Amino acid sequence: MATKKRKFKTAADIKVGVIGYGGAFNMGRGHLNEMKKAGMTPVAVAEIDETRLAEARKDFPGIETYNSVAKMLSTSNVDIITIITPHNTHAKLALQCLKAGKSVVCEKPFAITTAECDAMIAEAKKKNLLLTTYHNRHWDGCVMQGLKTIKSGAIGDIVRIEAHMGKWGKPRDWWRSSKTISGGIMYDWGVHILEYSLQILNDDIKEVTGFAKYGFWGPKITWKKDANEDEGYAVVRFAKGEWLTIALTAIDSNPKRGMIEITGTKGSYIMDHNTWEVIKSNDDGSVTISKGNNPPSEWWRYYQNVADHLVKGTKLVITAEWARRPIHILDLADKSAKAGKALAAKYK
Ligand SMILES: NC(=O)c1ccc[n+]([C@@H]2O[C@H](COP(=O)([O-])OP(=O)(O)OC[C@H]3O[C@@H](n4cnc5c(N)ncnc54)[C@H](O)[C@@H]3O)[C@@H](O)[C@H]2O)c1
């Protein structure tokens, strides 16, 4: 996708801001510090919670603060805006920023539906602006190690990937447990483990079959009928015949070990946050297991790549089209679960 023409002489010339300075994980502060590390200049924060704006002023003395996005867009000369708000606001805010001529970094998930992704991509193209998603975990140690081992041929050809996360337990009473606001149980960590999986199995998506169980936890938490699925599950078929399953659960009393298991023709790879394991069957029926620890993550590479892209024209790693892939799977899974049948993937 075309991104803003090479316009910045140095990274310091890129003025950055955020929408959302939330307290759950202090993500606004984290983003501005990471952008600063990549050489860019934090200038503005928009946040509807005044107490969080006060935090931003403490963290970044002198930074412009706005209690509405519209005010930020009409007043600030910020170049790139990172959107760090609840999931159902991403598309609307991104379109508002792009229409005002600002480049956009959107926290994951890029959006909730494919249609939203396509509208954002079209607007960015029309305005020739940068649009990308903060897939910092593209550089997690676990997936960097997994890619290295699998590309070396250690498990042969990939047959299938099983990605899974969660276990039996009552969901927290926060916006992440609302289907309307979050998009569903698969839209938080599910997007990360799908993005890992799509790095490993980088093939065209053919079709998605989704499954969803509702109603066990919903009545017991704030959101009632608008609560997330108790479990979301999807099967993805790829062009060359491989398949992927993803399960995000709050009702599994026997959760599988590891986070992603990749089955190959010569062995299995078990990827967890901190550790990896390769299991191989031998001709004599014995099994050889090798294991180790993953290297540290390199999240700094995300904003470094964005800055290098805008200053030196370096290829953007997390394009909007790349970020659309996991969302397209999750959107199809949701619609497929409702329709009770597999749905074909659509590329532009
Ligand atoms: N990449 C990662 O590793 C990672 C980690 C944590 C969170 N996230 C993502 O970050 C995003 C935010 O999550 P969080 O945990 O920081 O949530 P949060 O609830 O702590 O913060 C969200 C903030 O957005 C503000 N907000 C909502 N609507 C707004 C609007 N229209 N204008 C301005 N501010 C608005 C809220 O007042 C709140 O302070 C989500 O997309 C989440 O998935 C990503």
CSV table of C-alpha atoms and ligand atoms in Angstrom, one decimal:
chain,number,residue,atom,x,y,z
A,1,MET,CA,0.0,0.0,0.0
A,2,ALA,CA,1.2,3.5,-0.8
A,3,THR,CA,2.3,5.3,2.3
A,4,LYS,CA,3.0,9.0,2.9
A,5,LYS,CA,5.8,10.1,0.5
A,6,ARG,CA,9.2,10.3,2.0
A,7,LYS,CA,8.7,13.6,3.7
A,8,PHE,CA,10.7,13.6,6.9
A,9,LYS,CA,14.4,14.4,7.0
A,10,THR,CA,15.0,12.9,10.4
A,11,ALA,CA,12.9,10.8,12.8
A,12,ALA,CA,12.9,13.8,15.2
A,13,ASP,CA,10.8,15.7,12.6
A,14,ILE,CA,8.0,13.1,13.0
A,15,LYS,CA,5.6,14.5,15.6
A,16,VAL,CA,3.6,11.8,17.3
A,17,GLY,CA,0.6,11.6,19.5
A,18,VAL,CA,-1.8,9.1,21.0
A,19,ILE,CA,-5.6,8.7,21.4
A,20,GLY,CA,-6.2,6.9,24.7
A,21,TYR,CA,-4.0,7.1,27.7
A,22,GLY,CA,-5.6,4.2,29.6
A,23,GLY,CA,-4.6,2.9,33.1
A,24,ALA,CA,-5.0,-0.8,32.6
A,25,PHE,CA,-1.5,-1.3,31.3
A,26,ASN,CA,-0.3,2.3,30.9
A,27,MET,CA,-0.2,1.8,27.2
A,28,GLY,CA,-0.2,5.5,26.2
A,29,ARG,CA,2.9,6.1,28.2
A,30,GLY,CA,4.5,2.9,26.8
A,31,HIS,CA,3.7,3.9,23.2
A,32,LEU,CA,5.1,7.5,23.5
A,33,ASN,CA,8.2,6.2,25.2
A,34,GLU,CA,8.8,3.6,22.4
A,35,MET,CA,8.2,6.2,19.7
A,36,LYS,CA,10.7,8.5,21.5
A,37,LYS,CA,13.2,5.6,21.6
A,38,ALA,CA,12.8,5.3,17.8
A,39,GLY,CA,13.8,9.0,17.6
A,40,MET,CA,10.3,10.5,17.0
A,41,THR,CA,8.9,13.5,19.0
A,42,PRO,CA,5.8,13.1,21.3
A,43,VAL,CA,3.6,16.2,21.1
A,44,ALA,CA,0.0,15.4,21.9
A,45,VAL,CA,-2.4,13.2,23.9
A,46,ALA,CA,-6.2,13.0,23.4
A,47,GLU,CA,-8.2,11.2,26.2
A,48,ILE,CA,-11.7,11.5,27.4
A,49,ASP,CA,-10.8,10.7,31.1
A,50,GLU,CA,-9.4,13.9,32.7
A,51,THR,CA,-7.5,11.9,35.4
A,52,ARG,CA,-5.6,10.1,32.7
A,53,LEU,CA,-4.8,13.4,30.9
A,54,ALA,CA,-3.3,14.6,34.2
A,55,GLU,CA,-1.1,11.5,34.2
A,56,ALA,CA,0.0,12.2,30.7
A,57,ARG,CA,1.0,15.8,31.7
A,58,LYS,CA,3.0,14.3,34.6
A,59,ASP,CA,4.7,11.8,32.4
A,60,PHE,CA,5.5,14.2,29.5
A,61,PRO,CA,5.7,17.8,30.9
A,62,GLY,CA,4.6,20.3,28.4
A,63,ILE,CA,2.8,17.8,26.1
A,64,GLU,CA,-0.4,19.1,24.5
A,65,THR,CA,-3.5,17.4,26.0
A,66,TYR,CA,-7.0,17.3,24.5
A,67,ASN,CA,-10.2,16.0,25.9
A,68,SER,CA,-11.6,15.3,22.5
A,69,VAL,CA,-10.2,13.9,19.3
A,70,ALA,CA,-11.9,16.6,17.2
A,71,LYS,CA,-10.0,19.3,19.2
A,72,MET,CA,-6.7,17.5,18.7
A,73,LEU,CA,-7.3,17.2,15.0
A,74,SER,CA,-8.2,20.8,14.5
A,75,THR,CA,-5.5,22.2,16.8
A,76,SER,CA,-2.4,20.0,16.8
A,77,ASN,CA,0.3,19.7,14.1
A,78,VAL,CA,0.9,16.1,15.1
A,79,ASP,CA,1.9,13.9,12.1
A,80,ILE,CA,1.1,10.3,13.3
A,81,ILE,CA,-1.5,9.3,15.8
A,82,THR,CA,-1.5,6.0,17.6
A,83,ILE,CA,-5.0,4.8,18.6
A,84,ILE,CA,-5.0,3.0,22.0
A,85,THR,CA,-8.7,2.7,22.8
A,86,PRO,CA,-11.2,-0.1,23.2
A,87,HIS,CA,-11.6,-2.2,20.0
A,88,ASN,CA,-15.0,-1.0,18.7
A,89,THR,CA,-13.6,2.6,18.5
A,90,HIS,CA,-10.6,1.8,16.3
A,91,ALA,CA,-12.2,2.0,12.9
A,92,LYS,CA,-14.2,5.2,13.6
A,93,LEU,CA,-11.2,7.0,15.2
A,94,ALA,CA,-8.8,5.9,12.5
A,95,LEU,CA,-11.1,7.1,9.7
A,96,GLN,CA,-11.6,10.5,11.6
A,97,CYS,CA,-7.8,10.9,11.8
A,98,LEU,CA,-7.1,9.8,8.2
A,99,LYS,CA,-9.8,12.2,6.9
A,100,ALA,CA,-8.1,15.0,8.8
A,101,GLY,CA,-4.9,14.2,7.0
A,102,LYS,CA,-3.1,12.3,9.9
A,103,SER,CA,-1.2,9.1,9.5
A,104,VAL,CA,-2.4,6.3,11.8
A,105,VAL,CA,-1.0,3.5,13.9
A,106,CYS,CA,-3.8,1.5,15.3
A,107,GLU,CA,-3.4,-0.8,18.3
A,108,LYS,CA,-4.4,-4.4,17.7
A,109,PRO,CA,-6.9,-5.5,16.7
A,110,PHE,CA,-6.8,-3.4,13.6
A,111,ALA,CA,-10.6,-3.3,13.6
A,112,ILE,CA,-13.4,-5.8,14.3
A,113,THR,CA,-14.8,-6.5,10.8
A,114,THR,CA,-13.2,-6.9,7.4
A,115,ALA,CA,-15.5,-4.1,6.1
A,116,GLU,CA,-14.0,-1.7,8.7
A,117,CYS,CA,-10.4,-2.8,7.6
A,118,ASP,CA,-11.3,-2.2,4.0
A,119,ALA,CA,-12.7,1.3,4.7
A,120,MET,CA,-9.6,2.3,6.6
A,121,ILE,CA,-7.3,1.0,3.9
A,122,ALA,CA,-9.3,2.8,1.2
A,123,GLU,CA,-9.1,6.1,3.1
A,124,ALA,CA,-5.4,5.8,3.7
A,125,LYS,CA,-4.8,5.1,0.1
A,126,LYS,CA,-6.9,8.0,-1.0
A,127,LYS,CA,-5.0,10.4,1.2
A,128,ASN,CA,-1.6,8.7,0.6
A,129,LEU,CA,-1.1,8.3,4.4
A,130,LEU,CA,0.6,5.7,6.5
A,131,LEU,CA,-1.8,3.2,8.1
A,132,THR,CA,-0.4,0.3,10.2
A,133,THR,CA,-1.2,-1.7,13.3
A,134,TYR,CA,0.9,-2.0,16.4
A,135,HIS,CA,1.8,-5.7,16.0
A,136,ASN,CA,4.7,-5.4,18.5
A,137,ARG,CA,4.4,-9.2,19.1
A,138,HIS,CA,5.6,-9.8,15.5
A,139,TRP,CA,9.0,-9.5,17.3
A,140,ASP,CA,8.2,-11.7,20.3
A,141,GLY,CA,11.1,-14.1,21.2
A,142,CYS,CA,8.8,-17.1,20.9
A,143,VAL,CA,7.8,-16.5,17.3
A,144,MET,CA,11.3,-15.4,16.2
A,145,GLN,CA,12.7,-18.6,17.7
A,146,GLY,CA,9.9,-20.7,16.1
A,147,LEU,CA,10.4,-19.2,12.7
A,148,LYS,CA,14.2,-19.9,12.8
A,149,THR,CA,13.8,-23.5,13.8
A,150,ILE,CA,10.9,-24.3,11.4
A,151,LYS,CA,12.6,-22.6,8.5
A,152,SER,CA,15.7,-24.7,9.2
A,153,GLY,CA,13.6,-27.7,8.3
A,154,ALA,CA,13.6,-29.2,11.9
A,155,ILE,CA,10.0,-30.4,11.7
A,156,GLY,CA,9.8,-30.9,7.9
A,157,ASP,CA,6.8,-29.5,6.0
A,158,ILE,CA,4.0,-27.8,8.0
A,159,VAL,CA,0.8,-29.9,8.1
A,160,ARG,CA,-1.3,-28.0,10.6
A,161,ILE,CA,-1.1,-25.4,13.4
A,162,GLU,CA,-3.1,-25.5,16.6
A,163,ALA,CA,-3.2,-22.2,18.5
A,164,HIS,CA,-4.9,-22.1,21.8
A,165,MET,CA,-5.2,-20.0,24.9
A,166,GLY,CA,-7.3,-19.6,28.1
A,167,LYS,CA,-8.7,-21.9,30.7
A,168,TRP,CA,-11.8,-22.3,32.9
A,169,GLY,CA,-12.5,-19.1,34.8
A,170,LYS,CA,-14.9,-16.3,35.2
A,171,PRO,CA,-14.1,-13.4,32.9
A,172,ARG,CA,-13.2,-10.0,34.5
A,173,ASP,CA,-15.9,-7.3,34.6
A,174,TRP,CA,-14.1,-4.9,32.2
A,175,TRP,CA,-14.7,-3.8,28.6
A,176,ARG,CA,-12.6,-6.7,27.2
A,177,SER,CA,-15.5,-9.1,28.3
A,178,SER,CA,-18.2,-7.2,26.2
A,179,LYS,CA,-18.8,-8.7,22.8
A,180,THR,CA,-19.9,-5.3,21.4
A,181,ILE,CA,-16.8,-3.4,22.7
A,182,SER,CA,-14.1,-6.0,22.4
A,183,GLY,CA,-15.3,-7.9,19.3
A,184,GLY,CA,-15.4,-11.2,21.1
A,185,ILE,CA,-13.2,-13.6,23.1
A,186,MET,CA,-10.8,-14.1,20.1
A,187,TYR,CA,-10.0,-10.4,19.5
A,188,ASP,CA,-7.5,-9.8,22.3
A,189,TRP,CA,-4.8,-12.4,22.6
A,190,GLY,CA,-6.4,-14.3,19.7
A,191,VAL,CA,-5.1,-11.6,17.3
A,192,HIS,CA,-1.5,-12.1,18.6
A,193,ILE,CA,-1.5,-15.8,18.3
A,194,LEU,CA,-3.1,-15.6,14.9
A,195,GLU,CA,-0.4,-13.1,13.8
A,196,TYR,CA,2.3,-15.5,15.1
A,197,SER,CA,0.6,-18.4,13.2
A,198,LEU,CA,0.3,-16.4,10.0
A,199,GLN,CA,4.0,-15.6,10.1
A,200,ILE,CA,4.7,-19.4,10.3
A,201,LEU,CA,2.1,-20.4,7.8
A,202,ASN,CA,2.2,-17.6,5.3
A,203,ASP,CA,-0.2,-18.9,2.7
A,204,ASP,CA,-3.5,-17.6,1.2
A,205,ILE,CA,-6.6,-18.1,3.4
A,206,LYS,CA,-9.2,-20.1,1.5
A,207,GLU,CA,-12.1,-20.5,4.0
A,208,VAL,CA,-13.0,-20.3,7.7
A,209,THR,CA,-15.4,-22.3,9.8
A,210,GLY,CA,-16.2,-20.8,13.2
A,211,PHE,CA,-17.8,-22.2,16.4
A,212,ALA,CA,-19.0,-20.3,19.4
A,213,LYS,CA,-20.4,-21.2,22.8
A,214,TYR,CA,-22.3,-18.5,24.7
A,215,GLY,CA,-24.3,-18.3,27.9
A,216,PHE,CA,-22.3,-19.9,30.7
A,217,TRP,CA,-20.4,-16.9,32.0
A,218,GLY,CA,-22.5,-14.1,30.5
A,219,PRO,CA,-25.3,-14.1,33.1
A,220,LYS,CA,-22.7,-14.1,35.9
A,221,ILE,CA,-20.9,-10.9,34.8
A,222,THR,CA,-22.0,-7.3,34.0
A,223,TRP,CA,-22.5,-7.8,30.3
A,224,LYS,CA,-25.2,-10.5,30.4
A,225,LYS,CA,-26.4,-11.1,26.8
A,226,ASP,CA,-23.6,-8.9,25.5
A,227,ALA,CA,-20.9,-10.9,27.1
A,228,ASN,CA,-18.1,-12.6,25.0
A,229,GLU,CA,-18.3,-16.2,24.0
A,230,ASP,CA,-17.4,-18.7,26.7
A,231,GLU,CA,-15.3,-20.3,24.0
A,232,GLY,CA,-14.5,-19.3,20.4
A,233,TYR,CA,-13.0,-21.8,17.9
A,234,ALA,CA,-12.2,-21.6,14.2
A,235,VAL,CA,-10.7,-23.9,11.6
A,236,VAL,CA,-8.9,-22.1,8.7
A,237,ARG,CA,-8.2,-23.8,5.4
A,238,PHE,CA,-5.2,-22.5,3.4
A,239,ALA,CA,-4.6,-22.6,-0.3
A,240,LYS,CA,-1.9,-25.2,-0.3
A,241,GLY,CA,-3.9,-27.6,1.9
A,242,GLU,CA,-2.6,-26.8,5.4
A,243,TRP,CA,-5.0,-26.0,8.2
A,244,LEU,CA,-5.0,-24.0,11.3
A,245,THR,CA,-7.3,-24.2,14.4
A,246,ILE,CA,-7.6,-21.5,17.0
A,247,ALA,CA,-9.3,-21.7,20.3
A,248,LEU,CA,-9.8,-19.0,23.0
A,249,THR,CA,-11.6,-20.4,26.0
A,250,ALA,CA,-13.0,-19.5,29.4
A,251,ILE,CA,-14.5,-22.9,29.9
A,252,ASP,CA,-11.7,-25.5,29.3
A,253,SER,CA,-10.9,-27.4,32.5
A,254,ASN,CA,-8.1,-29.3,30.7
A,255,PRO,CA,-6.2,-26.5,28.7
A,256,LYS,CA,-3.6,-27.8,26.3
A,257,ARG,CA,0.0,-27.1,27.1
A,258,GLY,CA,1.9,-24.6,25.1
A,259,MET,CA,0.4,-21.7,23.1
A,260,ILE,CA,0.9,-22.9,19.6
A,261,GLU,CA,1.7,-26.4,18.4
A,262,ILE,CA,2.9,-26.9,14.8
A,263,THR,CA,2.8,-30.3,13.4
A,264,GLY,CA,5.2,-31.1,10.6
A,265,THR,CA,6.0,-34.1,8.5
A,266,LYS,CA,9.2,-34.8,10.6
A,267,GLY,CA,8.3,-33.5,14.0
A,268,SER,CA,6.2,-31.2,16.2
A,269,TYR,CA,7.1,-27.8,17.5
A,270,ILE,CA,5.5,-26.6,20.8
A,271,MET,CA,5.8,-22.8,21.2
A,272,ASP,CA,5.1,-21.3,24.6
A,273,HIS,CA,5.7,-17.7,25.8
A,274,ASN,CA,9.1,-18.5,27.3
A,275,THR,CA,10.1,-22.0,26.0
A,276,TRP,CA,10.2,-24.1,22.9
A,277,GLU,CA,10.2,-27.9,22.4
A,278,VAL,CA,10.8,-30.1,19.3
A,279,ILE,CA,9.5,-33.6,19.5
A,280,LYS,CA,10.5,-36.2,16.8
A,281,SER,CA,9.6,-39.8,16.4
A,282,ASN,CA,12.4,-42.1,15.3
A,283,ASP,CA,12.1,-45.2,13.1
A,284,ASP,CA,12.7,-47.5,16.0
A,285,GLY,CA,9.6,-46.1,17.8
A,286,SER,CA,11.6,-43.9,20.3
A,287,VAL,CA,11.0,-40.2,20.6
A,288,THR,CA,13.7,-37.5,20.7
A,289,ILE,CA,12.8,-34.3,22.5
A,290,SER,CA,14.9,-31.1,22.4
A,291,LYS,CA,13.9,-28.0,24.3
A,292,GLY,CA,15.2,-24.5,25.2
A,293,ASN,CA,14.3,-21.0,26.2
A,294,ASN,CA,13.2,-18.3,23.7
A,295,PRO,CA,15.3,-15.2,23.2
A,296,PRO,CA,14.1,-11.8,24.5
A,297,SER,CA,11.4,-10.0,22.5
A,298,GLU,CA,12.4,-7.0,20.3
A,299,TRP,CA,9.3,-4.8,20.4
A,300,TRP,CA,11.4,-1.7,19.7
A,301,ARG,CA,11.7,-2.9,16.1
A,302,TYR,CA,8.1,-1.9,15.4
A,303,TYR,CA,8.5,1.9,15.8
A,304,GLN,CA,12.0,1.7,14.5
A,305,ASN,CA,10.6,0.3,11.3
A,306,VAL,CA,7.9,2.9,11.1
A,307,ALA,CA,10.4,5.7,11.6
A,308,ASP,CA,12.8,4.2,9.0
A,309,HIS,CA,9.9,3.8,6.6
A,310,LEU,CA,9.0,7.5,6.8
A,311,VAL,CA,12.6,8.8,6.8
A,312,LYS,CA,14.6,6.3,4.6
A,313,GLY,CA,11.8,4.6,2.7
A,314,THR,CA,12.6,1.3,4.3
A,315,LYS,CA,9.9,-1.4,3.5
A,316,LEU,CA,7.0,-1.2,6.1
A,317,VAL,CA,6.8,-4.6,7.9
A,318,ILE,CA,3.3,-4.4,9.3
A,319,THR,CA,1.2,-3.1,6.4
A,320,ALA,CA,-2.5,-2.5,6.7
A,321,GLU,CA,-3.1,-5.5,4.4
A,322,TRP,CA,-1.0,-7.7,6.7
A,323,ALA,CA,-3.0,-6.5,9.7
A,324,ARG,CA,-6.3,-7.3,7.8
A,325,ARG,CA,-5.4,-11.0,7.6
A,326,PRO,CA,-6.1,-12.0,11.3
A,327,ILE,CA,-9.2,-9.7,11.4
A,328,HIS,CA,-10.6,-11.3,8.2
A,329,ILE,CA,-10.2,-14.8,9.9
A,330,LEU,CA,-11.9,-13.6,13.1
A,331,ASP,CA,-14.7,-11.8,11.3
A,332,LEU,CA,-15.4,-14.9,9.1
A,333,ALA,CA,-15.2,-17.1,12.2
A,334,ASP,CA,-17.9,-15.0,13.9
A,335,LYS,CA,-20.2,-14.9,10.8
A,336,SER,CA,-19.6,-18.7,10.1
A,337,ALA,CA,-20.5,-19.6,13.7
A,338,LYS,CA,-23.8,-17.7,13.2
A,339,ALA,CA,-24.4,-19.2,9.7
A,340,GLY,CA,-23.4,-22.7,10.7
A,341,LYS,CA,-21.3,-23.2,7.7
A,342,ALA,CA,-17.8,-22.5,6.3
A,343,LEU,CA,-17.3,-19.1,4.6
A,344,ALA,CA,-14.9,-18.3,1.8
A,345,ALA,CA,-12.1,-15.7,2.3
A,346,LYS,CA,-12.1,-12.6,0.2
A,347,TYR,CA,-9.0,-10.7,-0.9
A,348,LYS,CA,-9.1,-7.3,-2.6
B,1,LIG,N1,0.0,-4.8,21.8
B,1,LIG,C1,-0.1,-5.1,23.0
B,1,LIG,O1,0.7,-5.9,23.6
B,1,LIG,C2,-1.3,-4.6,23.9
B,1,LIG,C3,-1.3,-4.7,25.3
B,1,LIG,C4,-2.4,-4.1,26.0
B,1,LIG,C5,-3.4,-3.5,25.3
B,1,LIG,N2,-3.4,-3.4,23.9
B,1,LIG,C6,-4.5,-2.8,23.2
B,1,LIG,O2,-4.5,-1.4,23.5
B,1,LIG,C7,-5.8,-0.9,23.3
B,1,LIG,C8,-6.3,-0.2,24.6
B,1,LIG,O3,-6.3,-1.2,25.7
B,1,LIG,P1,-5.9,-0.7,27.2
B,1,LIG,O4,-5.7,-1.9,28.0
B,1,LIG,O5,-4.9,0.4,27.2
B,1,LIG,O6,-7.4,-0.1,27.6
B,1,LIG,P2,-7.7,1.0,28.7
B,1,LIG,O7,-9.1,0.8,29.1
B,1,LIG,O8,-6.7,0.9,29.8
B,1,LIG,O9,-7.5,2.4,28.0
B,1,LIG,C9,-8.3,2.8,27.0
B,1,LIG,C10,-8.4,4.3,27.1
B,1,LIG,O10,-9.1,4.9,26.0
B,1,LIG,C11,-9.8,6.0,26.4
B,1,LIG,N3,-10.8,6.3,25.4
B,1,LIG,C12,-11.9,5.6,25.0
B,1,LIG,N4,-12.5,6.2,23.9
B,1,LIG,C13,-11.8,7.4,23.7
B,1,LIG,C14,-12.0,8.4,22.7
B,1,LIG,N5,-13.0,8.4,21.9
B,1,LIG,N6,-11.1,9.4,22.7
B,1,LIG,C15,-10.1,9.4,23.6
B,1,LIG,N7,-9.8,8.4,24.5
B,1,LIG,C16,-10.7,7.4,24.6
B,1,LIG,C17,-10.4,5.6,27.7
B,1,LIG,O11,-10.8,6.7,28.5
B,1,LIG,C18,-9.3,4.8,28.3
B,1,LIG,O12,-8.5,5.6,29.2
B,1,LIG,C19,-6.7,-2.1,22.9
B,1,LIG,O13,-6.8,-2.2,21.6
B,1,LIG,C20,-5.8,-3.3,23.4
B,1,LIG,O14,-6.1,-4.5,22.8
B,1,LIG,C21,-2.3,-4.0,23.2
